[in-house]
PDB file of C-alpha atoms and ligand atoms in Angstrom:
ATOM      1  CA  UNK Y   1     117.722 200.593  92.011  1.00 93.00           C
ATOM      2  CA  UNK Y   2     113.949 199.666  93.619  1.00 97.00           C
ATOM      3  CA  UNK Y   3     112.033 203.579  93.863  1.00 98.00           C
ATOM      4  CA  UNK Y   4     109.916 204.313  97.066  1.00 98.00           C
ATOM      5  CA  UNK Y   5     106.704 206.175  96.995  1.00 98.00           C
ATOM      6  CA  UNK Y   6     105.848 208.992  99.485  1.00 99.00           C
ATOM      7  CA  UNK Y   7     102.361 210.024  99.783  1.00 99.00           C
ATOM      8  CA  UNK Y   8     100.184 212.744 101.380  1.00 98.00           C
ATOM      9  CA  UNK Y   9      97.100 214.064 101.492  1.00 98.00           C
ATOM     10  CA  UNK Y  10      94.896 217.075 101.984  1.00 98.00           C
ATOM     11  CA  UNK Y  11      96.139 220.146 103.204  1.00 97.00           C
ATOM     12  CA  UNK Y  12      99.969 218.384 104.062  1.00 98.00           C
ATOM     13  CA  UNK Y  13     101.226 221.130 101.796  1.00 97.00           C
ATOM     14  CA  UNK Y  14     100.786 223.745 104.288  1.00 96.00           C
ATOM     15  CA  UNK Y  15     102.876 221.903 106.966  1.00 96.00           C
ATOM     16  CA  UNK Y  16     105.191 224.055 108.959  1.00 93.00           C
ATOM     17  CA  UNK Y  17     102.786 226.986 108.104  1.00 89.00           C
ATOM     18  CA  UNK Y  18      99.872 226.726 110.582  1.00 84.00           C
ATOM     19  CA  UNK Y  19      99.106 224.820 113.989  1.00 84.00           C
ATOM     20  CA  UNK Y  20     102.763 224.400 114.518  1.00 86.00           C
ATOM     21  CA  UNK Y  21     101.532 223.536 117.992  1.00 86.00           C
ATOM     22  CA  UNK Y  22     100.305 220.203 116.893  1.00 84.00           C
ATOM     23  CA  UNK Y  23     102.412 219.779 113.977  1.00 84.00           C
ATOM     24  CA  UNK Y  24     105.372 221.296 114.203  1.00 84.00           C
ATOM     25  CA  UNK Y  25     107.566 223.696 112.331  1.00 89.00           C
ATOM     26  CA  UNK Y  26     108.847 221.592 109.612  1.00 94.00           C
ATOM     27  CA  UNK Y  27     107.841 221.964 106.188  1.00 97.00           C
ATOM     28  CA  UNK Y  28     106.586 219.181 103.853  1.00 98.00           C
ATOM     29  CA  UNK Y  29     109.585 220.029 101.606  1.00 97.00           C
ATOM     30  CA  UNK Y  30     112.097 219.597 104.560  1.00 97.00           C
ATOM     31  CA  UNK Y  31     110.586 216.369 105.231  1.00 98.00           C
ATOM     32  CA  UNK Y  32     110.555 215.022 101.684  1.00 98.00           C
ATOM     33  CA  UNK Y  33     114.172 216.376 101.457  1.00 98.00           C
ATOM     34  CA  UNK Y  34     115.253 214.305 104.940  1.00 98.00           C
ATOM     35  CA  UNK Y  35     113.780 210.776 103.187  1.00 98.00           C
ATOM     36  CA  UNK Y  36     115.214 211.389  99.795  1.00 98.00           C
ATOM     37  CA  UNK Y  37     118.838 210.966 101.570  1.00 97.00           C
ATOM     38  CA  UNK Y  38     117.539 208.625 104.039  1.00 98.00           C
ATOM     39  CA  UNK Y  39     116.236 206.193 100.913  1.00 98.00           C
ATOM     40  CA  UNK Y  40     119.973 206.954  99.250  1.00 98.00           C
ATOM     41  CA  UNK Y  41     121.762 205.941 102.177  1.00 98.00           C
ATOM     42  CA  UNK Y  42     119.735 202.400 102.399  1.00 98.00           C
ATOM     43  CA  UNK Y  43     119.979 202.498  98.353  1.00 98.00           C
ATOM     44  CA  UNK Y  44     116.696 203.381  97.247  1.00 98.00           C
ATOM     45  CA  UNK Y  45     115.235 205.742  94.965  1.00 98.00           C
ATOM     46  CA  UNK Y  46     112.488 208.020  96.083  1.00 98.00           C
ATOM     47  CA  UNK Y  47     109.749 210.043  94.922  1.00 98.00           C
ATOM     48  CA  UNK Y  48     106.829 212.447  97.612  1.00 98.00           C
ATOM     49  CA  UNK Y  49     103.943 213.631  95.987  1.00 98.00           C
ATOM     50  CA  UNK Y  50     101.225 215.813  98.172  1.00 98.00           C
ATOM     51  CA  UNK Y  51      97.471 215.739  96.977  1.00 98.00           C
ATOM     52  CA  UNK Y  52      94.472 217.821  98.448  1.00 98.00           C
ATOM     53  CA  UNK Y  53      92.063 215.329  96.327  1.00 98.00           C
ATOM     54  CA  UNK Y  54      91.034 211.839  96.877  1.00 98.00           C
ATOM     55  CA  UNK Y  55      90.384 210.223  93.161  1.00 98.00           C
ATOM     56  CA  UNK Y  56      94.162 211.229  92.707  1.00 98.00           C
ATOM     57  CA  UNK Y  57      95.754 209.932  95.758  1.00 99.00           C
ATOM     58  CA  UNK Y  58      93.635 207.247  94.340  1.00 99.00           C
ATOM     59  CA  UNK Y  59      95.225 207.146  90.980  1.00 98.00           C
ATOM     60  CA  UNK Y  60      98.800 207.348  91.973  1.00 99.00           C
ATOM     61  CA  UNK Y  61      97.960 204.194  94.500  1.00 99.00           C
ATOM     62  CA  UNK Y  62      96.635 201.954  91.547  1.00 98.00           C
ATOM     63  CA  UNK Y  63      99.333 202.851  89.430  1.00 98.00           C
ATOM     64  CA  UNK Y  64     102.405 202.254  91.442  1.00 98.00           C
ATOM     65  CA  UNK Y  65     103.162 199.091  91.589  1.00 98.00           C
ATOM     66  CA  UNK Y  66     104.588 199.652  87.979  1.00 98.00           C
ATOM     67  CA  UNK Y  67     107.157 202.208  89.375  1.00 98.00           C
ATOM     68  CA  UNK Y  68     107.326 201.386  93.191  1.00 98.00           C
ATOM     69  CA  UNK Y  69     108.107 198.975  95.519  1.00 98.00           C
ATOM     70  CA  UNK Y  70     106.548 200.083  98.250  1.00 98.00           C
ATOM     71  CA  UNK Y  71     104.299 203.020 100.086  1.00 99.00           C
ATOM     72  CA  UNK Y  72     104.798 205.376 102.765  1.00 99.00           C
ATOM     73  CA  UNK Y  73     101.571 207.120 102.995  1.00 99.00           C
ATOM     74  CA  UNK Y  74      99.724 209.806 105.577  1.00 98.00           C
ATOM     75  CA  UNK Y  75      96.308 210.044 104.122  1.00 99.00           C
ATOM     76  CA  UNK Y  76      95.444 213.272 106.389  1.00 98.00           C
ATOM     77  CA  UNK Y  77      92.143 213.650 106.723  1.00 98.00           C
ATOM     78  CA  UNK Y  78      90.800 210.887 104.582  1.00 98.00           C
ATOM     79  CA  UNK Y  79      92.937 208.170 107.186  1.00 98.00           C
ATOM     80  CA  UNK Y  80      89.117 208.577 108.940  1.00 98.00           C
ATOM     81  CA  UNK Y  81      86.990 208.267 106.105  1.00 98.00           C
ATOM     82  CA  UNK Y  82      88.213 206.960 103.012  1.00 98.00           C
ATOM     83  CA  UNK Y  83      86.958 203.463 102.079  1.00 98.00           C
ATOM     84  CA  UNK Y  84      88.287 204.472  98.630  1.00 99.00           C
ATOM     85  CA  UNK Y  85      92.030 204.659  99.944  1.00 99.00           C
ATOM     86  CA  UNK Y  86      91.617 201.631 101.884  1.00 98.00           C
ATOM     87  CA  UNK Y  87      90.504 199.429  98.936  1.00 98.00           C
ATOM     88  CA  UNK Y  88      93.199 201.020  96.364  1.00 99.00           C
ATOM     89  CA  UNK Y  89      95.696 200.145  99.071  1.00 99.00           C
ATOM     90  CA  UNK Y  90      94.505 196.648  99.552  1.00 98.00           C
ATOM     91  CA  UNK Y  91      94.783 196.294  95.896  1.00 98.00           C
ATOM     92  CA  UNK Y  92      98.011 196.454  95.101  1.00 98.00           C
ATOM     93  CA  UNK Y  93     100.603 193.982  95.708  1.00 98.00           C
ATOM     94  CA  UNK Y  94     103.287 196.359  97.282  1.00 98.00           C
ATOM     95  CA  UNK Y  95     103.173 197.550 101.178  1.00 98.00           C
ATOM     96  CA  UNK Y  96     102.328 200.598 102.482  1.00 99.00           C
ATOM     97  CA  UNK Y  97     102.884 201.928 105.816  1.00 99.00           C
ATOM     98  CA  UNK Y  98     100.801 204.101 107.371  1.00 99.00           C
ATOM     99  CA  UNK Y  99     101.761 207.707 109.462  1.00 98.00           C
ATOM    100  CA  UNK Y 100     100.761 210.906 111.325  1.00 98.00           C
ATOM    101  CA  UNK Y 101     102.358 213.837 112.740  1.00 96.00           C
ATOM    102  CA  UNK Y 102     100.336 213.493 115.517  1.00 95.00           C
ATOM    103  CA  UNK Y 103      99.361 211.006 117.783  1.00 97.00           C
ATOM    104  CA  UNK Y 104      95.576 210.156 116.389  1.00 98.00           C
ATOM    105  CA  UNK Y 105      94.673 208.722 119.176  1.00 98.00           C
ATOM    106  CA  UNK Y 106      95.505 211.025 121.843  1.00 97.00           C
ATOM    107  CA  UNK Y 107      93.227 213.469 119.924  1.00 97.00           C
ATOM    108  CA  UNK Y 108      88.984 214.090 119.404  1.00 98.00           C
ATOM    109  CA  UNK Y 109      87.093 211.060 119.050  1.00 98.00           C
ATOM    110  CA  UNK Y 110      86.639 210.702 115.112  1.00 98.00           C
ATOM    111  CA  UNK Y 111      90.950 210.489 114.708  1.00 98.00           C
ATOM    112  CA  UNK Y 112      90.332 207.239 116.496  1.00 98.00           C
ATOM    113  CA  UNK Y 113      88.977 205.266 113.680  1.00 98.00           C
ATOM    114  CA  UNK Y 114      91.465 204.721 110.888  1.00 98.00           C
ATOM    115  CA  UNK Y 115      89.489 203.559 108.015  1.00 98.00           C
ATOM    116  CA  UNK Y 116      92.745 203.522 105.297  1.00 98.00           C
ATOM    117  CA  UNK Y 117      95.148 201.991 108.099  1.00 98.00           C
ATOM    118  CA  UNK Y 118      93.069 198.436 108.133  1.00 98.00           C
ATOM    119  CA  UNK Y 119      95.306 198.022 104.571  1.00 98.00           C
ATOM    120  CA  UNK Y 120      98.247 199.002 105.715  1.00 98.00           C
ATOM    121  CA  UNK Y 121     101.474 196.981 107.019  1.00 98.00           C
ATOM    122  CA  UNK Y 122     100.992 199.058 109.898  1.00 98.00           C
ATOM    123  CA  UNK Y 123     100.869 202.610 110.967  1.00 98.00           C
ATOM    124  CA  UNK Y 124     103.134 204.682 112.884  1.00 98.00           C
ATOM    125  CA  UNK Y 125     101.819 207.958 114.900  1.00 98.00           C
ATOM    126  CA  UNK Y 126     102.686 210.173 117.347  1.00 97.00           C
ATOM    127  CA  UNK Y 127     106.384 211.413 116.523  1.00 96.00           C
ATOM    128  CA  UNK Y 128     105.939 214.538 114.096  1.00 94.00           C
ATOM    129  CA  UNK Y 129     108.111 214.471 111.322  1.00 95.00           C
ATOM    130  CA  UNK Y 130     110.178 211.378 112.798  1.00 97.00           C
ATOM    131  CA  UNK Y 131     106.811 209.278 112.125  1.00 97.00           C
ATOM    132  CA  UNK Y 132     107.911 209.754 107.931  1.00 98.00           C
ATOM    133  CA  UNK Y 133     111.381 208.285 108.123  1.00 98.00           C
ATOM    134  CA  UNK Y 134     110.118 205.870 111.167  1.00 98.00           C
ATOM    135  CA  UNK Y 135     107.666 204.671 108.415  1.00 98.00           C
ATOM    136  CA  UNK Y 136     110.116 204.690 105.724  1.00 98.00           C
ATOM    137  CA  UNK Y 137     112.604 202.669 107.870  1.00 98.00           C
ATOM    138  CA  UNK Y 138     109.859 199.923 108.475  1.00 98.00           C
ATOM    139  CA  UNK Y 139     108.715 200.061 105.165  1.00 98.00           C
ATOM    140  CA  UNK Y 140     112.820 199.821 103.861  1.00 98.00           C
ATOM    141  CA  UNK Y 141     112.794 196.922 106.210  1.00 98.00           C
ATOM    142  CA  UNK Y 142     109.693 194.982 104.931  1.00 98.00           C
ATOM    143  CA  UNK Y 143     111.275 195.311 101.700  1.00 98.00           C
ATOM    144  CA  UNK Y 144     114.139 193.612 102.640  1.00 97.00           C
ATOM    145  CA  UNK Y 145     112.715 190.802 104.548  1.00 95.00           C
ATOM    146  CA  UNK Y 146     111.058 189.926 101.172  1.00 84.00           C
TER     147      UNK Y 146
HETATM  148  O1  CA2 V 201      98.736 213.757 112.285  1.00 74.62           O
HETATM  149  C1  CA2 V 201      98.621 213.628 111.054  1.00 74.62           C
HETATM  150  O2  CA2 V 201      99.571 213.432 110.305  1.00 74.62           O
HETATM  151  C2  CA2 V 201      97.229 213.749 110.423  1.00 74.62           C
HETATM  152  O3  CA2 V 201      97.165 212.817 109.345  1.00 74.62           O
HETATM  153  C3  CA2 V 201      97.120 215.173 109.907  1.00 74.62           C
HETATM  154  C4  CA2 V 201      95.742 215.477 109.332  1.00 74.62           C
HETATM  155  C5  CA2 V 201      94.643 215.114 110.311  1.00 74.62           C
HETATM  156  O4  CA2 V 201      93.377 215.288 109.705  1.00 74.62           O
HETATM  157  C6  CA2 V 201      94.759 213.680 110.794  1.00 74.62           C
HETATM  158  O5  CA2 V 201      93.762 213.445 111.753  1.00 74.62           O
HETATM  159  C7  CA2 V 201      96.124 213.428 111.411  1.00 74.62           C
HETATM  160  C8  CA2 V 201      95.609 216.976 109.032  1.00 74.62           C
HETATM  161  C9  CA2 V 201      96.605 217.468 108.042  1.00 74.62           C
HETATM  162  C10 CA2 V 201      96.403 218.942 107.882  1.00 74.62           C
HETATM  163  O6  CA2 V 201      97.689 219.542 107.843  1.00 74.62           O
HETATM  164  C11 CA2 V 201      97.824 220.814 108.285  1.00 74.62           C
HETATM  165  C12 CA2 V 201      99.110 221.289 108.329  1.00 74.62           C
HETATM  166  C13 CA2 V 201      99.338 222.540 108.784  1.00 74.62           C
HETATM  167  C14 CA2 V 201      98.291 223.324 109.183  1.00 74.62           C
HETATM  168  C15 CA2 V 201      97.015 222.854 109.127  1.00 74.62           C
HETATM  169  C16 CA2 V 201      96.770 221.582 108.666  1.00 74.62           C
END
């Protein structure tokens, strides 16, 4: 059975906690606990990791491909800043799909610019905790288009 990869980055872990106005009540956990069973029902294996540091959000990129088939990934804060992200996601040869709780673009100027999501199969933003298993479903789906 092909494994899935679910990343995210700084301060992610506190989802559900804080600002609920802008990103909802759902915990991190809850969400990592809807895509396990929504991988399992399309036959995949998955694994969500959270990360408040760059290098290893880095790290687990690079090393993938030997476990993974494919990324879902919402870089947080680094999605506006990280040229480190975007090159360890252009360098391996899996896909990775972008998302956001929130819509980035309805927000303050610097969300605008997504500096990781130039790498990416494409991003999906806007729909709260929907946007992880919208991802995942595009990223099942790129999968199985080969
Ligand atoms: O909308 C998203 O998913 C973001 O990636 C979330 C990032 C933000 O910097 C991006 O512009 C958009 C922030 C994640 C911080 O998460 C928190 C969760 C609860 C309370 C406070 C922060």
């Amino acid at each position: 059975m092909q494994s899935l990869l679910v990343l995210s980055g700084p301060s992610l872990n506190l989802l559900g906690t804080r600002e609920p106005e802008i990103y909802g009540h759902t915990t991190l956990s809850d969400i990592h606990a809807r895509l396990q069973s929504q991988a399992r029902a399309a036959g995949y294996d998955l694994e969500a990791r959270q990360s408040n540091h760059e290098g290893e959000l880095v790290d687990w990129i690079g090393e993938a491909p030997a476990r993974f088939a494919g990324i879902v990934f919402n870089p947080a804060a680094f999605s506006h800043t990280s040229v480190a992200l975007r090159e360890a996601v252009a360098a391996v040869p899996i896909p990775t799909v972008e998302v956001h709780l929130s819509n980035v673009f309805a927000r303050e100027e610097f969300r605008h610019r997504l500096v990781v999501a130039a790498a990416a199969r494409g991003v999906v933003s806007g729909f709260g905790a929907d946007s992880y298993s919208l991802g995942l479903d595009a990223l099942i789906k790129i999968l199985r288009q080969g």
